[in-house]
XYZ file of N, CA and C in Angstrom:
756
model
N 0.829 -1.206 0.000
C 0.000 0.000 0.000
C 0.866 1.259 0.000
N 2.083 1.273 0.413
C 2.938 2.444 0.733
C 3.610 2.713 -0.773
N 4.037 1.389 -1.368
C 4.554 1.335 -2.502
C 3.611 2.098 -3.071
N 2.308 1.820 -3.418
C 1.689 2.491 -4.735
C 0.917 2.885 -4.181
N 0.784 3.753 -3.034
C -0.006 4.832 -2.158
C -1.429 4.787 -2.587
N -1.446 3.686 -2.041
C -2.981 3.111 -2.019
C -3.362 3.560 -1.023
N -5.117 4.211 -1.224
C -5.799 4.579 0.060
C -6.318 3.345 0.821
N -7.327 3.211 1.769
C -7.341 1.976 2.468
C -7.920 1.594 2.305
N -8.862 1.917 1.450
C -10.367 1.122 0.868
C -9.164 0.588 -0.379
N -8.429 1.245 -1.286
C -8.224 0.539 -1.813
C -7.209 -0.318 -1.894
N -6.516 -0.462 -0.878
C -5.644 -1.882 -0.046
C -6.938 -2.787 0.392
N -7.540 -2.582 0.652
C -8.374 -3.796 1.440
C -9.073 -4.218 0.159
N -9.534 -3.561 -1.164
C -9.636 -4.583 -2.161
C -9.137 -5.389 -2.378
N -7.620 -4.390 -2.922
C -6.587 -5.624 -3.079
C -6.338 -7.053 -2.537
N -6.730 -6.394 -0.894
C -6.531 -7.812 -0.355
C -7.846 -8.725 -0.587
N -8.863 -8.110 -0.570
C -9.668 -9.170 -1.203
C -9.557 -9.836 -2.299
N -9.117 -9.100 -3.474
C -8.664 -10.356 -4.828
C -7.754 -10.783 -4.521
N -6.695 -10.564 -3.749
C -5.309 -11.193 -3.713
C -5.879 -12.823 -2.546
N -6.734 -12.245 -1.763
C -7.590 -13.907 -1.049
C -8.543 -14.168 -1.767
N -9.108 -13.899 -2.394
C -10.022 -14.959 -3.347
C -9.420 -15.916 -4.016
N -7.780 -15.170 -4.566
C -7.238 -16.404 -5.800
C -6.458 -17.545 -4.931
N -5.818 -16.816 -3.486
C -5.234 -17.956 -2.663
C -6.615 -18.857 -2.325
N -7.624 -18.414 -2.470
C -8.721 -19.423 -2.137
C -9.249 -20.284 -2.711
N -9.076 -19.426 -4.078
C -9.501 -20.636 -5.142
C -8.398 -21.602 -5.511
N -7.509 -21.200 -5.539
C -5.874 -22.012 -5.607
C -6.323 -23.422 -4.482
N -6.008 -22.408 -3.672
C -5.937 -24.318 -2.727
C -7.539 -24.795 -2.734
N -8.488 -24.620 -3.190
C -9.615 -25.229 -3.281
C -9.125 -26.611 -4.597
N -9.055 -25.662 -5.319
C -8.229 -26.318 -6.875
C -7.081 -27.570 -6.588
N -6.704 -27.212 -5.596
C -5.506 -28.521 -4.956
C -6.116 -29.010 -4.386
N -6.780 -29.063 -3.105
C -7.614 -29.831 -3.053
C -8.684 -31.076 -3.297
N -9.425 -30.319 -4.428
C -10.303 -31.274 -5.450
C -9.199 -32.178 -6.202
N -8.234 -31.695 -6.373
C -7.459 -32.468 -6.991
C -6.801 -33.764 -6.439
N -6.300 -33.093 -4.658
C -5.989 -34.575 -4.152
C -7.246 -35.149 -3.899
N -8.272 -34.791 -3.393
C -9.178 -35.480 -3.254
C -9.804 -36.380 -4.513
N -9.624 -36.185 -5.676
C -9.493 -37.094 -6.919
C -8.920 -37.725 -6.768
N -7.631 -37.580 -6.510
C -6.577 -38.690 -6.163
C -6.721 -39.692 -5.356
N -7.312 -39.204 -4.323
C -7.494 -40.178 -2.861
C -8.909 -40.911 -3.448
N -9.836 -40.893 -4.223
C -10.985 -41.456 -4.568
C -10.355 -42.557 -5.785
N -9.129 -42.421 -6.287
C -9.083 -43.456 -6.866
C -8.921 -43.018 -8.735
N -9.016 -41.531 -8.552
C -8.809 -41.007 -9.932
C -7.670 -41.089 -10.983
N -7.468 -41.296 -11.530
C -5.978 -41.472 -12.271
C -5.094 -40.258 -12.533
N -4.136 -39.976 -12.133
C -3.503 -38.615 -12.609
C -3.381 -38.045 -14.053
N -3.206 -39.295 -14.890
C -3.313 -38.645 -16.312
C -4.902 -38.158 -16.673
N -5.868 -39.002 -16.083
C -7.240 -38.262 -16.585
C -7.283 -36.805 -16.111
N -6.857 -36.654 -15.190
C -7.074 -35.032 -14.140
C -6.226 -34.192 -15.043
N -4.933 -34.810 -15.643
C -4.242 -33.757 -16.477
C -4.550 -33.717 -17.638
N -5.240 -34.592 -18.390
C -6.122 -34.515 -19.730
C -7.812 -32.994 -19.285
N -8.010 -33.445 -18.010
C -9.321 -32.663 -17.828
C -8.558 -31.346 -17.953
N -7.830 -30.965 -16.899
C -7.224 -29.779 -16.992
C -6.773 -29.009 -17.995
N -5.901 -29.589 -19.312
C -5.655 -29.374 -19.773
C -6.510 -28.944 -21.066
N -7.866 -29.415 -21.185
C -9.027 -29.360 -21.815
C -9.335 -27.866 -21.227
N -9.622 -27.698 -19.354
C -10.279 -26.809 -19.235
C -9.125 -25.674 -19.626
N -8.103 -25.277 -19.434
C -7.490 -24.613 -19.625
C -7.211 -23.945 -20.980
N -6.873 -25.274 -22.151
C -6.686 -24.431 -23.377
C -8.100 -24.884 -24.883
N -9.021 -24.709 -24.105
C -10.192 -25.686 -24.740
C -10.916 -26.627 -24.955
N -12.344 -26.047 -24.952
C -13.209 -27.043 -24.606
C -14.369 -26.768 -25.531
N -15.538 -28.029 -25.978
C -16.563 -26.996 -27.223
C -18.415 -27.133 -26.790
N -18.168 -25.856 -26.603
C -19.458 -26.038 -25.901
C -20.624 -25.379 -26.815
N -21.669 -26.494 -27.271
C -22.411 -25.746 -28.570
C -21.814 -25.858 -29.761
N -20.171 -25.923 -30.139
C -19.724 -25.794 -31.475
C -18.768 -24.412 -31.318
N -18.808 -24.065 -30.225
C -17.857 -22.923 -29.643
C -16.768 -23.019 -28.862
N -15.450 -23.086 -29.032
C -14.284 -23.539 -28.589
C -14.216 -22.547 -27.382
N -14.288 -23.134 -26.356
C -13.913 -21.898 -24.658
C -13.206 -22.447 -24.531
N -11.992 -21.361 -23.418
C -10.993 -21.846 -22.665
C -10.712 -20.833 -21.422
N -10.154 -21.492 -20.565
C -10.249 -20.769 -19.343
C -9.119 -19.623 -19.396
N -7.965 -19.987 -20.382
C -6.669 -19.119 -20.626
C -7.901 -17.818 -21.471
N -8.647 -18.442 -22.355
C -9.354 -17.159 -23.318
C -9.830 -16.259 -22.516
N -10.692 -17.012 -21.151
C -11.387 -16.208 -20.354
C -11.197 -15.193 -19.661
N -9.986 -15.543 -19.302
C -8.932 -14.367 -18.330
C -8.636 -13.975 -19.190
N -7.993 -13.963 -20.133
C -7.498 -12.856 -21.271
C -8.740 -11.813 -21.567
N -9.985 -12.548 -22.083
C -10.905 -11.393 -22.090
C -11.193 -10.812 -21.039
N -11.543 -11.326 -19.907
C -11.894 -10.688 -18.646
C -10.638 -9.393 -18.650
N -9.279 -9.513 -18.413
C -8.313 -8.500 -17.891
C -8.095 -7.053 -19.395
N -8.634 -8.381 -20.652
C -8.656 -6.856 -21.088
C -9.815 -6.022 -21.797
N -11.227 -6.437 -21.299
C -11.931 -5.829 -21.117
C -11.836 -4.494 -19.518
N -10.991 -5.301 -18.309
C -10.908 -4.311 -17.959
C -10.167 -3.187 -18.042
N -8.993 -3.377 -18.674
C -7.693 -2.449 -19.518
C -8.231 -1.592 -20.058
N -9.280 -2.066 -21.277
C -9.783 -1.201 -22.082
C -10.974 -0.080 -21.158
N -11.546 -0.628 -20.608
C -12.273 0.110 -19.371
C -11.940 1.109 -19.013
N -10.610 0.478 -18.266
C -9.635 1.384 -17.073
C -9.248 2.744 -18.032
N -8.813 2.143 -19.269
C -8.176 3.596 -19.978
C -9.318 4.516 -20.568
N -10.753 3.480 -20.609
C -11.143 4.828 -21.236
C -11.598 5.662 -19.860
N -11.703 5.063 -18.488
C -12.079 6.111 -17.244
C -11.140 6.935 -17.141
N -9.380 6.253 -17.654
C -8.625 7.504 -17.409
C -8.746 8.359 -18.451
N -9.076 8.504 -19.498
C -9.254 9.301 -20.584
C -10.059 9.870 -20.225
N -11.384 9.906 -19.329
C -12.587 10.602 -18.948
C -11.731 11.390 -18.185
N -11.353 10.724 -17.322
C -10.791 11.710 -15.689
C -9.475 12.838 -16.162
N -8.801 12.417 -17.254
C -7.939 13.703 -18.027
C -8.399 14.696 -18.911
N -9.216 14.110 -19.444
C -9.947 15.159 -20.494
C -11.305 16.625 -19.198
N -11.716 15.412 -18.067
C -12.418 16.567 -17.157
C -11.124 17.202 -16.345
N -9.963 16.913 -16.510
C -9.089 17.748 -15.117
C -8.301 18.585 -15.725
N -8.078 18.074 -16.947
C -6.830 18.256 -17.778
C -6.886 19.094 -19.178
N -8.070 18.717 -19.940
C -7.920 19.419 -21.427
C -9.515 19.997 -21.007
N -10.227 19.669 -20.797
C -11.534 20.161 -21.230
C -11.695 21.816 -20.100
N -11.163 21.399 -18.897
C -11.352 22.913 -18.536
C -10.432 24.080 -19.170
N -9.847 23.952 -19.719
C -9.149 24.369 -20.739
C -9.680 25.230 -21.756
N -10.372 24.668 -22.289
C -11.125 25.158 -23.365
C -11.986 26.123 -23.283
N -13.354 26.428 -24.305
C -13.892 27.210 -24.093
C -15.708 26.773 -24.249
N -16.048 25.681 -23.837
C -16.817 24.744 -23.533
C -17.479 24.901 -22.455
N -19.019 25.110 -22.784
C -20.231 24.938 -21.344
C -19.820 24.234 -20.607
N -20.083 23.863 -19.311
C -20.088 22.695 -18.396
C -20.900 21.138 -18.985
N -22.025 22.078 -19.588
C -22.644 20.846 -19.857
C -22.151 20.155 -21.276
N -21.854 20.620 -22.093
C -21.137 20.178 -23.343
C -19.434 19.259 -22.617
N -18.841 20.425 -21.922
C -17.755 19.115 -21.276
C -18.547 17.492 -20.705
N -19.612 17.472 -20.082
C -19.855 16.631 -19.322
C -20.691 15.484 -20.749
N -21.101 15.653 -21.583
C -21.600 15.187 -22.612
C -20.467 14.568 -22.827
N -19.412 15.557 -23.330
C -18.345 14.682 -24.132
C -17.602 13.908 -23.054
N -17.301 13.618 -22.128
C -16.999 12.972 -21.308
C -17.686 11.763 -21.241
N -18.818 11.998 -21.009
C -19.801 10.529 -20.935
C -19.699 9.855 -22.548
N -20.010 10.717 -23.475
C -19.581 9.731 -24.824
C -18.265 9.111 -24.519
N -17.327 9.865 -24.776
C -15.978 8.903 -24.057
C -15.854 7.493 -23.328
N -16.940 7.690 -22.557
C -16.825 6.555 -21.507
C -18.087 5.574 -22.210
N -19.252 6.162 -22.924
C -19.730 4.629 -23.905
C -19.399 3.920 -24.870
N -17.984 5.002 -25.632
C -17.348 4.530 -26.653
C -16.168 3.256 -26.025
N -15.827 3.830 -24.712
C -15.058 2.616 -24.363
C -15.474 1.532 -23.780
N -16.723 1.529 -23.118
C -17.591 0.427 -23.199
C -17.942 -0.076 -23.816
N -18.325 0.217 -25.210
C -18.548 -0.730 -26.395
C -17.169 -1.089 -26.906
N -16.191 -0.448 -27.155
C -15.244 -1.240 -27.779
C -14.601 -2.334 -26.499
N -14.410 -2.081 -25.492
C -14.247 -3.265 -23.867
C -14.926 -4.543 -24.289
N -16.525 -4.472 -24.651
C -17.180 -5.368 -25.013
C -17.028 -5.998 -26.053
N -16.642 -5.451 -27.338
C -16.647 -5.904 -28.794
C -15.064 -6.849 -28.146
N -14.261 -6.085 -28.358
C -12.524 -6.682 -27.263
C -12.443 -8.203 -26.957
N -13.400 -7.625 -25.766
C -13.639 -9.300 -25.176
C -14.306 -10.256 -26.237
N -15.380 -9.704 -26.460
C -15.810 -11.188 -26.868
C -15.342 -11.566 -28.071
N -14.463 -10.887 -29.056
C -13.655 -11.197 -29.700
C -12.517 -11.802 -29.491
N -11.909 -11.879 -28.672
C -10.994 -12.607 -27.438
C -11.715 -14.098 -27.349
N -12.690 -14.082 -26.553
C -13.288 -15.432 -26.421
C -14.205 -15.992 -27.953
N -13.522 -15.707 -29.101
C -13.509 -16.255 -30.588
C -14.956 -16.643 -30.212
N -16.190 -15.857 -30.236
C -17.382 -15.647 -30.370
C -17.934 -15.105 -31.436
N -17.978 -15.651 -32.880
C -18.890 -15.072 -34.021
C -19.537 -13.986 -33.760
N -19.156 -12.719 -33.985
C -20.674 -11.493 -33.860
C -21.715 -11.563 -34.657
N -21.429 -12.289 -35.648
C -23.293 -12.617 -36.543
C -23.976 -13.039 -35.576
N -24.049 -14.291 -35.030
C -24.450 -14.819 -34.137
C -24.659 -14.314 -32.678
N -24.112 -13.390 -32.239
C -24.594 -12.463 -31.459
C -26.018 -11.741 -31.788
N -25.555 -11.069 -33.328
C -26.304 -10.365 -33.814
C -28.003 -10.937 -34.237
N -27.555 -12.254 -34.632
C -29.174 -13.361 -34.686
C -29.838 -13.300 -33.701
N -28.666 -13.751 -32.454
C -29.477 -13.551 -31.363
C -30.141 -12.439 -30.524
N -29.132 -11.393 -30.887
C -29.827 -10.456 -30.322
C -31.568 -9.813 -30.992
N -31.466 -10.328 -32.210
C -32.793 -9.949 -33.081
C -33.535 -11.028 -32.596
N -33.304 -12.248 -32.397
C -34.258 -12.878 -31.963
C -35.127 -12.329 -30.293
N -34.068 -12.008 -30.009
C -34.770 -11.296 -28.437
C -35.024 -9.830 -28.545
N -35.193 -9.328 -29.739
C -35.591 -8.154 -29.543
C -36.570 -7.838 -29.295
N -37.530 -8.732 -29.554
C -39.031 -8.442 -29.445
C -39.672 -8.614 -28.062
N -38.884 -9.820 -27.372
C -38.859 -9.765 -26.236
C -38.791 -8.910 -24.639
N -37.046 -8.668 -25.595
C -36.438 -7.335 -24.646
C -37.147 -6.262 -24.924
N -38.043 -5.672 -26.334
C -38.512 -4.569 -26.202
C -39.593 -4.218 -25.165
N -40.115 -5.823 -25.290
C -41.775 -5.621 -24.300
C -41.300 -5.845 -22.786
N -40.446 -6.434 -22.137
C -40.230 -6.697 -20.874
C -39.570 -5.737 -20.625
N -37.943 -4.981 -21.451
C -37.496 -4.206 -20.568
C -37.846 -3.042 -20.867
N -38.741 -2.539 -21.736
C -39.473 -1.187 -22.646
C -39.197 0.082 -21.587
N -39.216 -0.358 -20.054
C -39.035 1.564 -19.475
C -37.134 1.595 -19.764
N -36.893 0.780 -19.514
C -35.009 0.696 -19.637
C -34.627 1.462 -20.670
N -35.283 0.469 -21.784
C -34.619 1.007 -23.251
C -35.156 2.497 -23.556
N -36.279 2.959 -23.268
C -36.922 4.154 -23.218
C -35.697 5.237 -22.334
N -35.570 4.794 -21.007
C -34.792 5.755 -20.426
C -33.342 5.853 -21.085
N -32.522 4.801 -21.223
C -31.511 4.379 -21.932
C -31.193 5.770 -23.390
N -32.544 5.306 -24.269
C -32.233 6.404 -25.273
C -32.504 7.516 -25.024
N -33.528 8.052 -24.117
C -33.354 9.693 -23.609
C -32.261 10.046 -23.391
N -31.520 8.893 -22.596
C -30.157 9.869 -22.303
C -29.588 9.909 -23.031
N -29.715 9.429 -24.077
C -28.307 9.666 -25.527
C -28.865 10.750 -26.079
N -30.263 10.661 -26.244
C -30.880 12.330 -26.582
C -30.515 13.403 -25.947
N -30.602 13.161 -24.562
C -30.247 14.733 -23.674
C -28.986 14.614 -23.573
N -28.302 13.875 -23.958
C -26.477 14.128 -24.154
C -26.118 14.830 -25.246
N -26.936 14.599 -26.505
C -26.716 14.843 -27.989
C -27.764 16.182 -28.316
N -28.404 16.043 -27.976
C -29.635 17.485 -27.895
C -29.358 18.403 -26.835
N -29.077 17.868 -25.662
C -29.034 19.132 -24.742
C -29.903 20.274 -24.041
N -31.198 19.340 -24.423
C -32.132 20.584 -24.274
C -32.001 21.195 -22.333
N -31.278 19.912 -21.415
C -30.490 20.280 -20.279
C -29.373 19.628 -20.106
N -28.567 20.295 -19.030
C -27.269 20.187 -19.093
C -26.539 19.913 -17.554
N -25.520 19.583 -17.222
C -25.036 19.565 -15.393
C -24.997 21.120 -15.026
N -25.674 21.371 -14.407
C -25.336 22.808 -13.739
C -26.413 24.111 -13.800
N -27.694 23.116 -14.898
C -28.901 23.770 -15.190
C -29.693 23.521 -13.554
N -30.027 24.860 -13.520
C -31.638 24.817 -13.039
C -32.805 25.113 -13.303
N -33.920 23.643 -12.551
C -35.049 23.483 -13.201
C -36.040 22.795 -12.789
N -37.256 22.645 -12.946
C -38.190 22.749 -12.546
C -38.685 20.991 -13.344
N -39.192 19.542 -13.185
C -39.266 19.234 -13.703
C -40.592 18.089 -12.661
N -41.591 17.324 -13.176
C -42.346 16.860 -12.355
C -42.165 17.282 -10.634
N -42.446 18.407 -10.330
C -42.667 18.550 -8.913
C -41.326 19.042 -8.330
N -40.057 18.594 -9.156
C -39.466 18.861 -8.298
C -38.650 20.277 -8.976
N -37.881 20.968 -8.290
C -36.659 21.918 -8.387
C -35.268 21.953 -7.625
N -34.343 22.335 -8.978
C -32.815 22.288 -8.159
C -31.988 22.020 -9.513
N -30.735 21.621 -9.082
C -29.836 22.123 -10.012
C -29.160 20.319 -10.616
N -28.959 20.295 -11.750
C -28.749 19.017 -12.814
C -27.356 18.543 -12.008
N -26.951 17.662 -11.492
C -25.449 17.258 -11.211
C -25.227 16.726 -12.206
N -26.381 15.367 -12.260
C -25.569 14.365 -13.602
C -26.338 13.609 -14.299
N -26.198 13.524 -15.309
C -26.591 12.958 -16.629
C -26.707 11.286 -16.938
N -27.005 10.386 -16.067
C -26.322 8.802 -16.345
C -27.372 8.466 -17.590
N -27.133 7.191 -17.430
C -27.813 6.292 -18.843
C -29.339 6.332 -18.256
N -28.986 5.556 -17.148
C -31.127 5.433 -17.089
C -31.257 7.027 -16.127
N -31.052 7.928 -15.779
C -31.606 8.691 -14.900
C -31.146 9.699 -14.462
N -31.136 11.126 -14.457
C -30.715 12.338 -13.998
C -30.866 12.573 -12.414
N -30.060 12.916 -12.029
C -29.764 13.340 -10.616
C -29.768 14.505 -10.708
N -30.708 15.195 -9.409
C -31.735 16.574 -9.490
C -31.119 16.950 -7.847
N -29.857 17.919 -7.567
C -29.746 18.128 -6.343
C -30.639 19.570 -5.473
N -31.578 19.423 -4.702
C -32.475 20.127 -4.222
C -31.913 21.637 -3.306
N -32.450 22.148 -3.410
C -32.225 23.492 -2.699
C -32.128 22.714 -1.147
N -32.385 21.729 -0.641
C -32.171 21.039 0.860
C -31.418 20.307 0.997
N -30.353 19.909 -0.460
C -29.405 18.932 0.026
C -29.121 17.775 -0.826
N -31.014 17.825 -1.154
C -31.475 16.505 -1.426
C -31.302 15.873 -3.235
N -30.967 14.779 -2.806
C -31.183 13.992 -4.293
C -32.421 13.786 -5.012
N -32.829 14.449 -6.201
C -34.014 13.636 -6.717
C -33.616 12.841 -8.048
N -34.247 11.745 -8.136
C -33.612 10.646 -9.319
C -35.207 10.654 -10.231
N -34.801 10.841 -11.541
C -35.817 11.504 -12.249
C -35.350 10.573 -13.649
N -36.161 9.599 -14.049
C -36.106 8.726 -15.449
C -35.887 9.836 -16.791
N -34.694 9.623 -17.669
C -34.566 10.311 -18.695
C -35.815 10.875 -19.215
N -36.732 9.321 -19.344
C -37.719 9.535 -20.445
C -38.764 10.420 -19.714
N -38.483 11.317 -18.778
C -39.691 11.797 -17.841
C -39.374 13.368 -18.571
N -37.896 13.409 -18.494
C -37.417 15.190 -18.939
C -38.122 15.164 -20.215
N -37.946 14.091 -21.331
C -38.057 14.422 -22.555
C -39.552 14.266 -23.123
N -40.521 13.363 -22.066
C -42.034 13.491 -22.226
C -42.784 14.706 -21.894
N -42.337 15.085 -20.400
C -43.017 16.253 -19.696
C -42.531 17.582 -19.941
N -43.188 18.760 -19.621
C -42.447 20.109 -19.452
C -41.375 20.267 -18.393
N -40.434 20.943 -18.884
C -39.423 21.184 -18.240
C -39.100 22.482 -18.004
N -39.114 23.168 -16.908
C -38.693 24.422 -16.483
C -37.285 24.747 -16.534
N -36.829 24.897 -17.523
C -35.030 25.469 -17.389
C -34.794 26.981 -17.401
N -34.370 27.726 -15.716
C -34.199 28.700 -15.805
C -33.188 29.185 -16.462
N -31.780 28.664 -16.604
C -30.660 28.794 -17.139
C -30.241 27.830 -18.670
N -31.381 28.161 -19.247
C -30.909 27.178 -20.576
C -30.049 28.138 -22.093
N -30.566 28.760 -21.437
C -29.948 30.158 -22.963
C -28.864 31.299 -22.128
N -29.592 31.372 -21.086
C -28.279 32.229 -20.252
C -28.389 32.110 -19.016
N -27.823 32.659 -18.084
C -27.218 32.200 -16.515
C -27.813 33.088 -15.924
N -28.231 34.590 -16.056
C -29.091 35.336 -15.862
C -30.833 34.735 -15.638
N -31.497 35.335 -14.582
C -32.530 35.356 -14.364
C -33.305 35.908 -13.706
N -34.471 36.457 -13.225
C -34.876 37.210 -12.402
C -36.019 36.154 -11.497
N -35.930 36.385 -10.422
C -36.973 36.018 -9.264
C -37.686 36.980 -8.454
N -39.152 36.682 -8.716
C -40.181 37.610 -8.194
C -40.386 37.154 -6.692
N -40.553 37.502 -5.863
C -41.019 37.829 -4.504
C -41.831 38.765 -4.118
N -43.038 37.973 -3.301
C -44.205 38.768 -3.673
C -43.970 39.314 -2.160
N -44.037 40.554 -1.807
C -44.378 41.221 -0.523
C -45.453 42.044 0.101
N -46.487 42.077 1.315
C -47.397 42.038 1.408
C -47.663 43.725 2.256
N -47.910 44.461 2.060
C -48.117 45.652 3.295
C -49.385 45.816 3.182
N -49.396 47.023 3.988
C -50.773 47.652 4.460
C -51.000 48.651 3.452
N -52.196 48.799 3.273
C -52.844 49.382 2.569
C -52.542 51.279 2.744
N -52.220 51.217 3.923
C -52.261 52.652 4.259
C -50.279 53.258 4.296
N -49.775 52.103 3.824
C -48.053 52.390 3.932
C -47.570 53.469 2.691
N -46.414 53.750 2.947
C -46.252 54.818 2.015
C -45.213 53.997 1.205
N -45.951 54.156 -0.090
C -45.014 53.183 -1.023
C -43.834 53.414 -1.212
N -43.344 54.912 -1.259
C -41.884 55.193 -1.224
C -41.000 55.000 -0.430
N -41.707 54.475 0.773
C -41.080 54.220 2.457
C -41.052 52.610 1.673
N -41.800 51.919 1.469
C -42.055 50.529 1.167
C -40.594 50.350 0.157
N -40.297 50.997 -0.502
C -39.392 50.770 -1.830
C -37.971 50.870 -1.401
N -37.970 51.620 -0.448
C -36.734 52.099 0.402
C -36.109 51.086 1.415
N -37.534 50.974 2.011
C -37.226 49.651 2.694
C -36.582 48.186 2.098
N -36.830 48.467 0.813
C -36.753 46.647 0.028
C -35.499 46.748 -0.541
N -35.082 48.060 -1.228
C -33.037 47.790 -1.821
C -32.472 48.305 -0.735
N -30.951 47.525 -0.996
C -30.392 47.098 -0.364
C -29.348 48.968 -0.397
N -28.122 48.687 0.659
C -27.618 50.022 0.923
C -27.072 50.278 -0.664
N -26.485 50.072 -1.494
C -25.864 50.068 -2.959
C -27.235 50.499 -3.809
N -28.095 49.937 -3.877
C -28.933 50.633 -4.410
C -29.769 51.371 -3.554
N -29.587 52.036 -2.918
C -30.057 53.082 -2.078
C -29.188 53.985 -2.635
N -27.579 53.620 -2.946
C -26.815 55.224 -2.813
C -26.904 55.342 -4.443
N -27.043 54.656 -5.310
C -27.504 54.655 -6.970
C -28.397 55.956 -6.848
């Protein structure tokens, strides 16, 4: 942890994958003497192994456990770099520029679905998986997935709309089913709405882009707020007016 100034949450990961694999290791020895002690033959255990390790055909599809880890570590590679590409482009180039908040935060999040899809394409190209056959299948369940997961995919594409349209942005305030406060963030299924109290409201894409939306700050940052104030009928309005600006516009 000192070496690579790891914080302590993230040492105590570490140590959790670093004991999972000592766990699965001697589990793996284990089963193995215990094969042994049942009477198993050592060459069958090293024929099995050697199957699971560099191939096996399941369906007409060659897996292997070497393929698996290869895709697994570099799906997360590809991951990892495109979060660091997010986290340099927000610290590093994009404040830089001359870019809304909310246009930085757009292009940031594209960033990070472009490297999720290529992470995915990666891997399963790694584990020598035909993409036609992805692709069959995925048409075969489309009709499926449309009707069962229909609010998902609905929220899902709003947000590629309000990333790509913009009609709001991180840092807008606005008015939207009931609630008010200011945009933090933009995810795939759902906008996070932080309240004049603190508070989180979690609001489905497809809700901004069905319903009216109150954006005080969508064209400019400027705005005016009315406050209604109540006197007596018999007050002297010029006393009333005097009373309400502040010392700066008093000496105006």
């Amino acid at each position: 942890a000192r070496a690579f100034a790891l914080t302590e949450q993230s040492a105590q990961m570490v140590d959790f994958w670093l004991m999972l694999l000592v766990d699965m290791a001697l589990c793996g020895v284990g089963a193995i003497l215990a094969l042994l002690q049942w009477g198993v033959r050592w060459a069958d255990i090293a024929n099995g192994l050697y199957s699971l390790l560099f191939g096996f055909k399941v369906g007409g599809v060659m897996l292997s456990l070497i393929d698996l880890l290869t895709a697994i570590a570099l799906f997360s590679a590809v991951l990892a770099t495109s979060r660091m590409a997010q986290r340099v482009l927000e610290e590093r180039v994009l404040p830089h520029t001359r870019l809304d908040v909310g246009l930085r935060n757009s292009f940031k999040s594209a960033v990070g679905y472009v490297g999720l899809v290529i992470a995915l394409v990666v891997a399963v190209t790694t584990l020598g998986i035909d993409l036609s056959r992805i692709a069959l299948l995925a048409g075969a369940l489309s009709v499926g997935i449309g009707f069962g997961l229909q609010n998902i995919v609905s929220n899902f594409v709003s947000g590629l709309i309000l990333l790509a349209e913009r009609p709001i942005k991180v840092g807008d305030s606005v008015v939207v089913a009931g609630s008010e406060g200011v945009v933090r963030r933009i995810n795939v299924r759902a906008t996070e709405l932080e309240t004049a109290q603190r508070a989180t409201v979690i609001i489905p894409n497809s809700t901004l882009l069905s319903q009216a939306v109150l954006n005080w700050t969508h064209k400019d940052t400027f705005g005016r707020v009315e406050v209604q104030v109540g006197v007596a009928y018999e007050a002297d309005p010029e006393q009333v007016r005097r009373d309400l600006l502040t010392d700066e516009e008093r000496a105006r």
